[in-house]
Coordinates of C-alpha atoms (C1' of nucleotides) in Angstrom, one line a residue:
Chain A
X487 CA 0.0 0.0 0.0
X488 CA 1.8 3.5 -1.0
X489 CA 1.9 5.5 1.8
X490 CA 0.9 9.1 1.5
X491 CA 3.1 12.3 1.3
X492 CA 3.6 13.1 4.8
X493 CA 1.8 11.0 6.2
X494 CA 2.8 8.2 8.9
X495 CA 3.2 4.6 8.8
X496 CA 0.1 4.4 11.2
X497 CA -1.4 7.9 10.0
X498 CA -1.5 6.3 6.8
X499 CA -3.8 2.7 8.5
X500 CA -5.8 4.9 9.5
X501 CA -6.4 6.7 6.4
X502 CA -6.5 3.7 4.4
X503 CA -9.3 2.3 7.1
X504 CA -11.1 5.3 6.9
X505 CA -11.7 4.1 3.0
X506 CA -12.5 1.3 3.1
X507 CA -15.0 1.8 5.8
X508 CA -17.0 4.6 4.3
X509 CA -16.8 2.4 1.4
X510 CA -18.7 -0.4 2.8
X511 CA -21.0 2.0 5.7
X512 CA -21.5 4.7 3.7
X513 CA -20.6 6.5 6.3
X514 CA -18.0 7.6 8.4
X515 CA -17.0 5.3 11.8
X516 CA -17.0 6.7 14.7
X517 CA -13.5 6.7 16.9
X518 CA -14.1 4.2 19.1
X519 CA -14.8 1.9 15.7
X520 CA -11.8 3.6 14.2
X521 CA -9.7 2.2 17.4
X522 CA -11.0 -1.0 17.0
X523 CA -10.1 -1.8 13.6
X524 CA -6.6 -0.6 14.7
X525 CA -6.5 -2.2 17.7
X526 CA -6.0 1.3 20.1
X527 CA -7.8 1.2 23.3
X528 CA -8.2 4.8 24.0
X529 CA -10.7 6.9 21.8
X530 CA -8.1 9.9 22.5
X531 CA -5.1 8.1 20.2
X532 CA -8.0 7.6 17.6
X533 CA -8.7 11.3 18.4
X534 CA -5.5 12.4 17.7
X535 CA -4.8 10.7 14.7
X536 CA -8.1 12.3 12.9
X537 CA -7.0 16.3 14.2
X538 CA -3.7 15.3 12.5
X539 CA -5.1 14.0 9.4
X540 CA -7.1 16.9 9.4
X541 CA -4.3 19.1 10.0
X542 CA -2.5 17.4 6.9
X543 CA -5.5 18.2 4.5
X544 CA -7.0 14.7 4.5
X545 CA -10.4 15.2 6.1
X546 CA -12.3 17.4 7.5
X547 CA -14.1 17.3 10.6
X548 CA -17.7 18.5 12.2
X549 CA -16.8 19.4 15.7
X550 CA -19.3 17.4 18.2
X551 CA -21.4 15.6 15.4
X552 CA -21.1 11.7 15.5
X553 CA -19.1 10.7 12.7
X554 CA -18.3 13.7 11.5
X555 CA -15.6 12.7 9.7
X556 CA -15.5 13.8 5.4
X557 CA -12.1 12.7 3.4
X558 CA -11.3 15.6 1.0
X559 CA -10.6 15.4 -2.5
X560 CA -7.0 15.2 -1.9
X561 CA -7.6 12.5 0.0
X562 CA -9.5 10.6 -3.9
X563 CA -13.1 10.1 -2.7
X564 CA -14.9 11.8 -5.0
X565 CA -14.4 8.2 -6.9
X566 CA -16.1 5.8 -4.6
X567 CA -18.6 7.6 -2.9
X568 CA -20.6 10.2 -5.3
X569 CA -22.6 8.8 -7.4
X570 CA -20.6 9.4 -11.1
X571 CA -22.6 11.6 -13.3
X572 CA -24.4 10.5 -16.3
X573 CA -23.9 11.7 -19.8
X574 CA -25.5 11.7 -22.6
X575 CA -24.6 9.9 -26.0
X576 CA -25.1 12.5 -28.6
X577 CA -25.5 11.2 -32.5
X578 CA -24.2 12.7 -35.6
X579 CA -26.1 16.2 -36.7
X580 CA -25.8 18.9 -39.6
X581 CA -23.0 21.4 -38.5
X582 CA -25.2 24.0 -39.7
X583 CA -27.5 22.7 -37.5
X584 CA -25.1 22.4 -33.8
X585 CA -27.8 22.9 -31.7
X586 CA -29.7 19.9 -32.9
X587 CA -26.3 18.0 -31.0
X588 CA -27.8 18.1 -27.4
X589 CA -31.6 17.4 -27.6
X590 CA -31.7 14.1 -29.4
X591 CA -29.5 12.0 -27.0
X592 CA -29.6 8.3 -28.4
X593 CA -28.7 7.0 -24.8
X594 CA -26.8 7.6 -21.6
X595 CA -23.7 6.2 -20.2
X596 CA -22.3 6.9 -16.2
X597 CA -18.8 7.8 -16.1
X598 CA -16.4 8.3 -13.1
X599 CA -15.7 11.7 -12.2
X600 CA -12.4 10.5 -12.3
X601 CA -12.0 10.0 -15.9
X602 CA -13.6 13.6 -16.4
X603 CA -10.7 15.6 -14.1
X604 CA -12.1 19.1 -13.2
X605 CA -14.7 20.7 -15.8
X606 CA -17.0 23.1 -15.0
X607 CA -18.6 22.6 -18.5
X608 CA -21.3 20.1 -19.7
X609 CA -19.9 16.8 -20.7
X610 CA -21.0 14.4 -23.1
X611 CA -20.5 11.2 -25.3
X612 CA -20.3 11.3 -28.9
X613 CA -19.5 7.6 -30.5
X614 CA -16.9 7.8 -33.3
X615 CA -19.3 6.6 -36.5
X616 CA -16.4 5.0 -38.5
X617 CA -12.6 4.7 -39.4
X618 CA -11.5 8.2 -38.9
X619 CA -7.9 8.2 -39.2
X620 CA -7.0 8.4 -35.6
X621 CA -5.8 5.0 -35.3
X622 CA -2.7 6.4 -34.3
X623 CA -4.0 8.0 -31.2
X624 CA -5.6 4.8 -30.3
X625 CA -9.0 5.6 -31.5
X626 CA -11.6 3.3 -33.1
X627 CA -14.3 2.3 -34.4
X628 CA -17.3 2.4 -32.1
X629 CA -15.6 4.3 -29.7
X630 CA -16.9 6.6 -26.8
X631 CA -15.3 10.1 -26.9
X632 CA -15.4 11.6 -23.9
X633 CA -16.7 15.5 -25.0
X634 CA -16.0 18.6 -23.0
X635 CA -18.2 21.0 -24.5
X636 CA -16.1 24.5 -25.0
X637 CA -16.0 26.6 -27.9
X638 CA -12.8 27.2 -30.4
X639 CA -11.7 30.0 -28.3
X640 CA -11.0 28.2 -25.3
X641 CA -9.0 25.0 -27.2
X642 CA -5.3 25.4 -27.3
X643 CA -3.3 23.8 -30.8
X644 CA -2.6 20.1 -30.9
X645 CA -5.4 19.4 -28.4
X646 CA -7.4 16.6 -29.6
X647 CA -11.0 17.4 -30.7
X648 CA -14.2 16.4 -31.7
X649 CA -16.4 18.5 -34.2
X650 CA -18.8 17.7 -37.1
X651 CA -17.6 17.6 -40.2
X652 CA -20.5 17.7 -42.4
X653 CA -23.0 15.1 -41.1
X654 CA -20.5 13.1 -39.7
X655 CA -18.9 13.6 -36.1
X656 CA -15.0 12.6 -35.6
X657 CA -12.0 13.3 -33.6
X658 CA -9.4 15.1 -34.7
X659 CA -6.3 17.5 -34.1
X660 CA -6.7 21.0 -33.4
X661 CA -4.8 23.8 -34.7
X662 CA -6.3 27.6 -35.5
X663 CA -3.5 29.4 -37.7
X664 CA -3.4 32.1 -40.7
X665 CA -7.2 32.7 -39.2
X666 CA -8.0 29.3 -40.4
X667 CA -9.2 25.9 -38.6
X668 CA -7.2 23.0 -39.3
X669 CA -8.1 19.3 -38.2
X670 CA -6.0 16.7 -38.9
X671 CA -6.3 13.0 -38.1
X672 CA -3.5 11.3 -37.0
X673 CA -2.8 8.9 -39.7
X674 CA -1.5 9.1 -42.7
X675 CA -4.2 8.8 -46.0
X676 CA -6.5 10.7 -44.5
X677 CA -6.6 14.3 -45.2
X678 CA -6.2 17.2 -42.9
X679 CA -9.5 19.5 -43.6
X680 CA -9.3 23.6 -43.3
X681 CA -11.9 25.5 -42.7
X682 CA -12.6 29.4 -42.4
X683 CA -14.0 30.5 -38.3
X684 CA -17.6 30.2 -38.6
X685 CA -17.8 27.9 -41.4
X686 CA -21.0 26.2 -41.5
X687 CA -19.5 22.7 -42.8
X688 CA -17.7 22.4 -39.5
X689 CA -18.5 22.6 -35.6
X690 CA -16.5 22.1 -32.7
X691 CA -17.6 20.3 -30.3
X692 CA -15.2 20.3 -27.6
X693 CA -12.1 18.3 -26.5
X694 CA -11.8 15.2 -25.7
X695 CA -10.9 14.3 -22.5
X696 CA -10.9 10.2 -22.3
X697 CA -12.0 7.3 -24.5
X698 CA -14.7 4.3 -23.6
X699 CA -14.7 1.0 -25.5
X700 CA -16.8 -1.8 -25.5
X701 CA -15.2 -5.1 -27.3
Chain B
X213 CA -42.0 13.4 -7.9
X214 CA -43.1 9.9 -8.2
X215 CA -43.7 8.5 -5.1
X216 CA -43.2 5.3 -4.8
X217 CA -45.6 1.8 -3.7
X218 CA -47.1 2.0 -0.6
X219 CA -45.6 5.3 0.8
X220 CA -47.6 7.6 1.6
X221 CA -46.8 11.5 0.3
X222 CA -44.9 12.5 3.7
X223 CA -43.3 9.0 4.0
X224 CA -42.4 10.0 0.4
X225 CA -41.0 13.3 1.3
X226 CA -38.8 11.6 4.4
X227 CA -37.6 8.9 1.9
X228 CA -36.6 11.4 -0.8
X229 CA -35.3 14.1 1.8
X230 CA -32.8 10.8 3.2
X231 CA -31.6 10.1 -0.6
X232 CA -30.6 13.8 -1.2
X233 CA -28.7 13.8 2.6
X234 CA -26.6 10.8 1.9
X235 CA -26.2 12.3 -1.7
X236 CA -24.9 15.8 -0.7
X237 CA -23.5 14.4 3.1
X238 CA -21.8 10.6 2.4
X239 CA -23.3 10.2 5.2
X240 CA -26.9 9.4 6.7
X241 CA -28.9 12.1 8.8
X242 CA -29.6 12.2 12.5
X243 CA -33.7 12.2 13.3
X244 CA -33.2 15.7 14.3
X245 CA -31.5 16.9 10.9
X246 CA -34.7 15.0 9.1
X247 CA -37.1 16.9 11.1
X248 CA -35.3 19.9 10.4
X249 CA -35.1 19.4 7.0
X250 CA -38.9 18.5 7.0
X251 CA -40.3 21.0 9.7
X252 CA -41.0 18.5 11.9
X253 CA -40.3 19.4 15.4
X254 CA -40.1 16.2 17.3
X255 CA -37.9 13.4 16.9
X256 CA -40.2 11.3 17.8
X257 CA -42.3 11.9 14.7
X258 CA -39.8 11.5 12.7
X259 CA -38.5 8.5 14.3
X260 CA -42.0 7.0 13.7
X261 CA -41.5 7.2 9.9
X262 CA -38.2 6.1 9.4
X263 CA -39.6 3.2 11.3
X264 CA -42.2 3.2 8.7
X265 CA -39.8 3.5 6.2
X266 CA -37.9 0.5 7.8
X267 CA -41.0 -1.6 7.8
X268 CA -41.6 -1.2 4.0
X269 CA -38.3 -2.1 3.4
X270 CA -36.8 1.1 2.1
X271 CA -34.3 1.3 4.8
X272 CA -33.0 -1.2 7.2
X273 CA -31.3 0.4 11.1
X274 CA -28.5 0.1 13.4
X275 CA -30.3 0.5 16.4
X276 CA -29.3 2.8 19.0
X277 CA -26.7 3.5 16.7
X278 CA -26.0 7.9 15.2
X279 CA -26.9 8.0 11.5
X280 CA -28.1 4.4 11.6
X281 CA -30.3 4.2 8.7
X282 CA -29.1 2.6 5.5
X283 CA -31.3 3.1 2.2
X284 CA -32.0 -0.1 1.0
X285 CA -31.8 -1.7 -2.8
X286 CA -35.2 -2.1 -2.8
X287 CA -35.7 1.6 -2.2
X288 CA -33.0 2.5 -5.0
X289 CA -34.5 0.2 -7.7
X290 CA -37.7 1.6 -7.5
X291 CA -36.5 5.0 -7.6
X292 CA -33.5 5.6 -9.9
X293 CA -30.9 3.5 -12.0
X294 CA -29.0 1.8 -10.3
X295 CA -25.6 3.4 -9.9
X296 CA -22.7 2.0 -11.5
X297 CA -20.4 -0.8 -10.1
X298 CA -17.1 0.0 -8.7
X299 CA -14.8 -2.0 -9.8
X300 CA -11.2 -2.4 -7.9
X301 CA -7.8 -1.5 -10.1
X302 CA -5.3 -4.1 -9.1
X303 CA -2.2 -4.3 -9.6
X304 CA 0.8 -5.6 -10.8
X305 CA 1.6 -8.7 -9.0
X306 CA 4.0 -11.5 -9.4
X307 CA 2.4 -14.4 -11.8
X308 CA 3.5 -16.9 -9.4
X309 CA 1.1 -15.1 -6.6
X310 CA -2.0 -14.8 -8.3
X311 CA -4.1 -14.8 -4.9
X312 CA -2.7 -11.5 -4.2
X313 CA -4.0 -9.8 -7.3
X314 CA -7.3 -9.1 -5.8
X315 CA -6.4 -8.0 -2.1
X316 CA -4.4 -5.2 -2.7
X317 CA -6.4 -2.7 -5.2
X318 CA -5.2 0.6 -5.9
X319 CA -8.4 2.4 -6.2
X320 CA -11.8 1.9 -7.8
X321 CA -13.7 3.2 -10.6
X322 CA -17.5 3.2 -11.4
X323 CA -17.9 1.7 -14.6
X324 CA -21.8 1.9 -16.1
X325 CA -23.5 -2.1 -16.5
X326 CA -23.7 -1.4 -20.0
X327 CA -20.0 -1.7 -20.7
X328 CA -19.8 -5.1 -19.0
X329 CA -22.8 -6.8 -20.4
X330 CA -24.3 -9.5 -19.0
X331 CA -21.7 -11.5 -17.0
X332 CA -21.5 -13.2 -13.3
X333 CA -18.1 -13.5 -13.3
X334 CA -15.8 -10.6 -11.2
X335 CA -14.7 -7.7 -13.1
X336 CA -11.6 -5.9 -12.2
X337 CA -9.7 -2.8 -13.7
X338 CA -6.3 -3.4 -14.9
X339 CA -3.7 -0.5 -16.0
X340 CA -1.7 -0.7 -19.2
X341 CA 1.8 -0.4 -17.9
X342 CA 3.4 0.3 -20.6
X343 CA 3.5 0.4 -24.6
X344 CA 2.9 -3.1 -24.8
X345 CA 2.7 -3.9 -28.1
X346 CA -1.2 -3.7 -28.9
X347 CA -1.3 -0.3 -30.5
X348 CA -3.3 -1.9 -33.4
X349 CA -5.8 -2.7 -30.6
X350 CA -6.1 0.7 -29.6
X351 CA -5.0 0.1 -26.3
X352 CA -2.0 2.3 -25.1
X353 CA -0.3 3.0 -22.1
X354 CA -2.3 3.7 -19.1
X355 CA -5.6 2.7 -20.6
X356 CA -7.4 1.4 -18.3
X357 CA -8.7 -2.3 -19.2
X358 CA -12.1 -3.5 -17.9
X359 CA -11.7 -7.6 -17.3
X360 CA -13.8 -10.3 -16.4
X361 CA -11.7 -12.7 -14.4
X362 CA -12.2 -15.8 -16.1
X363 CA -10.0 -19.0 -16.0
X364 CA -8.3 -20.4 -18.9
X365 CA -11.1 -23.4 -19.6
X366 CA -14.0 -20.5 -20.4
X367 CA -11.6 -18.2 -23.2
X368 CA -11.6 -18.7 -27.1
X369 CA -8.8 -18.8 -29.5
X370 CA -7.8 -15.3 -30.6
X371 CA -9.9 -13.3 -27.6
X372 CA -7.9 -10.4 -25.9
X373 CA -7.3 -11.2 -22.7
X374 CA -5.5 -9.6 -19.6
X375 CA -2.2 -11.8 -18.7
X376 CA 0.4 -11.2 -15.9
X377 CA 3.7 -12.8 -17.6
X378 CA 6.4 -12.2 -14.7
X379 CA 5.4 -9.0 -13.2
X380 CA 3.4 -7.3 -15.2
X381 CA 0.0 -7.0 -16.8
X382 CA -0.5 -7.0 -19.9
X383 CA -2.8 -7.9 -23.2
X384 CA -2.9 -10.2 -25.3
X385 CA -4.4 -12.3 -28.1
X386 CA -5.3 -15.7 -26.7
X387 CA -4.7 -18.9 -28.2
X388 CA -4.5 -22.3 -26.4
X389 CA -2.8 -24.8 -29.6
X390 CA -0.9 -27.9 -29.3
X391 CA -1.2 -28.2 -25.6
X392 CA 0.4 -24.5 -25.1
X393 CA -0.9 -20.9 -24.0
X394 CA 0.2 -18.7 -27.1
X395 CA 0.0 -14.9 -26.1
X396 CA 0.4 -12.8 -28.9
X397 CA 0.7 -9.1 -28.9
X398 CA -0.8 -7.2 -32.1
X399 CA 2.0 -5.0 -33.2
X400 CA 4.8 -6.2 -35.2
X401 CA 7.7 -6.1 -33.2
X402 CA 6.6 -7.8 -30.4
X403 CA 7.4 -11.1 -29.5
X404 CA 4.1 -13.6 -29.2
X405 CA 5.0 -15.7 -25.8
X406 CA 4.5 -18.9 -25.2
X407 CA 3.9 -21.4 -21.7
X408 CA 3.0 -24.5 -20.8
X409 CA -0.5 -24.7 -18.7
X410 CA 0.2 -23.9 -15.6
X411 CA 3.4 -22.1 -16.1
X412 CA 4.5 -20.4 -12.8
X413 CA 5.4 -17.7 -15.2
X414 CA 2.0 -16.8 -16.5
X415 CA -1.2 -16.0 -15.0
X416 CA -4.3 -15.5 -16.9
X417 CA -6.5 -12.6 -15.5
X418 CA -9.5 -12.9 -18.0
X419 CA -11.1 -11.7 -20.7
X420 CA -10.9 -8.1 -21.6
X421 CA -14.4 -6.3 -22.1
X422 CA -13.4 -2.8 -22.9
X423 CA -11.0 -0.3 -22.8
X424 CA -11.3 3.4 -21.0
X425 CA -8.5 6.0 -21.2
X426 CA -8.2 9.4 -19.6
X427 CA -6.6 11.8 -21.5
Chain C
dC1235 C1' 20.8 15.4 28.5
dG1236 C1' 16.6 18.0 27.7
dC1237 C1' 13.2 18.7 23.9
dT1238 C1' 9.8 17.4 20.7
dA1239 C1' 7.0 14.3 17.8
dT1240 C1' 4.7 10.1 17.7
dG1241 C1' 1.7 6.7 19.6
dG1242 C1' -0.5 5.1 23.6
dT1243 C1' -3.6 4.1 28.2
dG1244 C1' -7.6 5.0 31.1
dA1245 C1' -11.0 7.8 32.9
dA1246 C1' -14.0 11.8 33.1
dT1247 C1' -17.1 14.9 30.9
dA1248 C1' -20.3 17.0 28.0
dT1249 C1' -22.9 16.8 24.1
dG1250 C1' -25.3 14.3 20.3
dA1251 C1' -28.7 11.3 19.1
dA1252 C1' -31.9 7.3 19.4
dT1253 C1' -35.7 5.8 21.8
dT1254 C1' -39.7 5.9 24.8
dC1255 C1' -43.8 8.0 27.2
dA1256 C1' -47.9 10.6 27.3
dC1257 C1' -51.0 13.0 24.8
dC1258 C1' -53.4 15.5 20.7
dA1259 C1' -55.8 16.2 15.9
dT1260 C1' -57.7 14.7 11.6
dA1261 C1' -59.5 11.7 8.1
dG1262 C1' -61.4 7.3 6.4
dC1263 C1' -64.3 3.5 7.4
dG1264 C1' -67.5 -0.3 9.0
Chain D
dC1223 C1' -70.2 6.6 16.6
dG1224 C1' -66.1 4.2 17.9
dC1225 C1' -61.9 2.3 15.7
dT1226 C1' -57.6 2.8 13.3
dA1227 C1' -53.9 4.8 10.5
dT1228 C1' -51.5 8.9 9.8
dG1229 C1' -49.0 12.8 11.4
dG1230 C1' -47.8 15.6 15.1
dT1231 C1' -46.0 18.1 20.0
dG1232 C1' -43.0 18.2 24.0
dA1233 C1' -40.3 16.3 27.4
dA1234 C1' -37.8 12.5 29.6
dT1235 C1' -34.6 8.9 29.4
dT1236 C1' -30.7 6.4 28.1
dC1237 C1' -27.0 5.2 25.3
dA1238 C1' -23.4 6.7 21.8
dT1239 C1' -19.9 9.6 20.7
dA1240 C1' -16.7 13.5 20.7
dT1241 C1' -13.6 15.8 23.4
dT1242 C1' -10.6 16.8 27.3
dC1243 C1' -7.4 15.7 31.1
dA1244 C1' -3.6 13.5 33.2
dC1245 C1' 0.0 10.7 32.4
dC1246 C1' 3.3 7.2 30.1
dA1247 C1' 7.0 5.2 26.6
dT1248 C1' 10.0 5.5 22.7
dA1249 C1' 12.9 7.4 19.2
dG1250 C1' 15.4 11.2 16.9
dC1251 C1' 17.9 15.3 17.5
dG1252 C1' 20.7 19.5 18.7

DNA sequence: CGCTATGGTGAATATGAATTCACCATAGCG
DNA sequence: CGCTATGGTGAATTCATATTCACCATAGCG
C-alpha cells in the first residue's frame, strides 16, 4: 500500500481504514470503531490521529457531530462515494444545425468523475461513426469520446477534438492558424481539412478528455 | 415526484429528503436533521416514519446507533438507475502469486452495466503499464482495461485477454494450440509468448471487455 | 541530557442522538 | 359513533460519541 506524502506509517492505517469503511458503511466510523479496527484502546489516540489527518489536508471534521468525519478530495473520494454523473450519448447532426447535438441523446452512459478531471462545462459522449484516421492516437471504431463542450476560443493547438464535419462527427487534431481551422487526423491517407472560423460545414464540439470502448 | 408503492406522500417526502442527505452528506442524517429538513419538530415523529420506512423495506437500522439508517436496494431500484459498479484497479503482482491480485487494489472506478454486459463472473480494472505492443488494438499506455476474471477453460482462441507474464499485466491475443498458452501481442515487433498450462510464469487474468482512457 | 514528535492508556465529561412516554388532531371506514 | 392509521408536539430517558485531562513510553535530535 503506497503511503501518503507526509503521512505516517500508522497515519497512513488509519487513512486507508477510513476508506474502506466509508466504502462499505457509507458513512464515516466513529473513533471508538476507528480504534477497534486498529486495535488502540483509547478513543483519544484515535482522536489524535483524525485532528492530525485533518491538519495534513486529508479530512475534514464536524466538531461534536457523531461521525463527522468527510475525506477531502485530496484524499480521492470523489471516486467511490458520489454517485458518477451521467452523460448523454449525442448522435451525428448537420453542423449548420449544432444545436440539434444536445436534444436528441440516443442514450446515456455513467462515467467516473475521475476520468472527467475538473470541468466546470457540460460533458458528453459522442460515439466515433467509422474509421476516422485516428488509429494512431488509439481511437476506433465504435468508440466513446469523452466530449467537454467548450467553444474554439478556449482549445489550445494540438489538443485533440471532436467536431462535425458535415454530417458526420470525428476526432481530430486542433490547430487555428493564418485565421483558419485545421483538423488533422492522426494517420496518414486521411486528409487534414481547413476550414474558415464560422464555417458552417464544420462545428467544434469540444475536447476530448478520455476514451470508452466496449469489445 | 413519483412516489413510490405503498408510501404515503410525507413518508415519500422523508424517503426522498434521506436520498438527497446521503447524496450531498456521504453520510446518513440524525432524526433531528430530518425533522429539520422536514419542519418537523419532534424526533419522535420523525422516528416514527423512518420506522415506517424501515418496515416497507426502504431502509433497514443500526439501532441505537448515530446516523443508523441505510437506504436499502429495494428503495433505490424503484426509484432511480441503479448506480454503476465499482470495480477495484489491481495491480501488478508476481504471476506466481496470483491470490494477491485481488487483495491489494489501488483504487476503484465506477464503470456503467452497459460496458460489461451481462456477465457473473468478477470484473476488475487493470492498468496498461506500458506500450505493450497492442497499438493496433487501440490500447495504449495507461488505458485502463475493464476484465472479467475468467479461467483459462471458459476463453476462445484469438480473444484479448489480460495476462500477468512475470510481473506485469498486460494484453494479449489468446490462443491455447498444441497443448500450449500462445499470447500474442498485435503489433509487429513484439514477440508472441509462449507457456505451458500452468506455467509459474503466467497468469491468466481474464477476458478483456473494454477499454477506458483518460486523456 | 533535555526537547519534541509520535503513539499510547484510562477515565472523566459534555454533548449528540436514538428511543420511549404521554398526549393530541384529523380523516377514512365499517 | 367508535376504531384505526397517519402525522404531530414536547419532554424525559438512556445510550453513543466526541472531546478533554492526566500521564506514560519510545525514538530522533541538537
Amino acid at each position: 500500500m503506497v503511503i501518503k506524502p507526509s503521512l505516517t506509517e500508522r497515519q497512513n492505517q488509519v487513512y486507508e481504514f477510513l476508506r474502506s469503511y466509508i466504502r462499505d458503511h457509507q458513512k464515516p466510523p466513529t473513533m471508538a470503531e476507528i480504534g477497534n479496527a486498529l486495535s488502540i484502546r483509547s478513543t483519544n489516540a484515535v482522536f489524535k490521529f483524525v485532528v492530525a489527518l485533518e491538519k495534513k489536508g486529508y479530512l475534514t471534521r464536524t466538531p461534536r457531530v457523531s461521525r463527522g468525519i468527510a475525506l477531502t478530495q485530496a484524499g480521492d473520494q470523489l471516486s467511490f462515494t458520489r454517485p458518477p454523473p451521467l452523460l448523454p450519448i449525442i448522435r451525428a447532426a448537420r453542423s449548420d444545425q449544432p444545436e440539434q447535438l444536445r436534444h436528441h441523446p440516443t442514450g446515456a452512459l455513467h462515467v467516473d468523475a475521475r476520468l472527467l478531471g475538473p470541468t466546470d462545462a457540460d460533458v458528453c459522449l459522442v460515439t466515433v461513426a467509422g474509421d476516422d484516421g485516428m488509429s494512431e492516437q488509439g481511437i476506433r471504431m465504435g468508440d466513446f469520446l469523452i466530449v467537454e463542450e467548450t467553444n474554439q476560443e478556449q482549445l489550445f493547438s494540438g489538443e485533440l477534438v471532436a467536431a462535425v464535419i458535415g454530417e458526420r462527427i470525428m476526432a481530430r487534431s486542433f490547430d487555428f492558424s493564418r485565421n483558419r481551422l485545421h483538423l488533422q487526423p492522426s494517420a496518414r491517407g486521411y486528409a487534414a481539412e481547413s476550414f474558415p472560423p464560422d464555417s458552417p460545414g464544420c462545428h467544434i464540439i469540444g475536447r476530448v478528455l478520455g476514451v470508452m470502448r466496449k469489445l
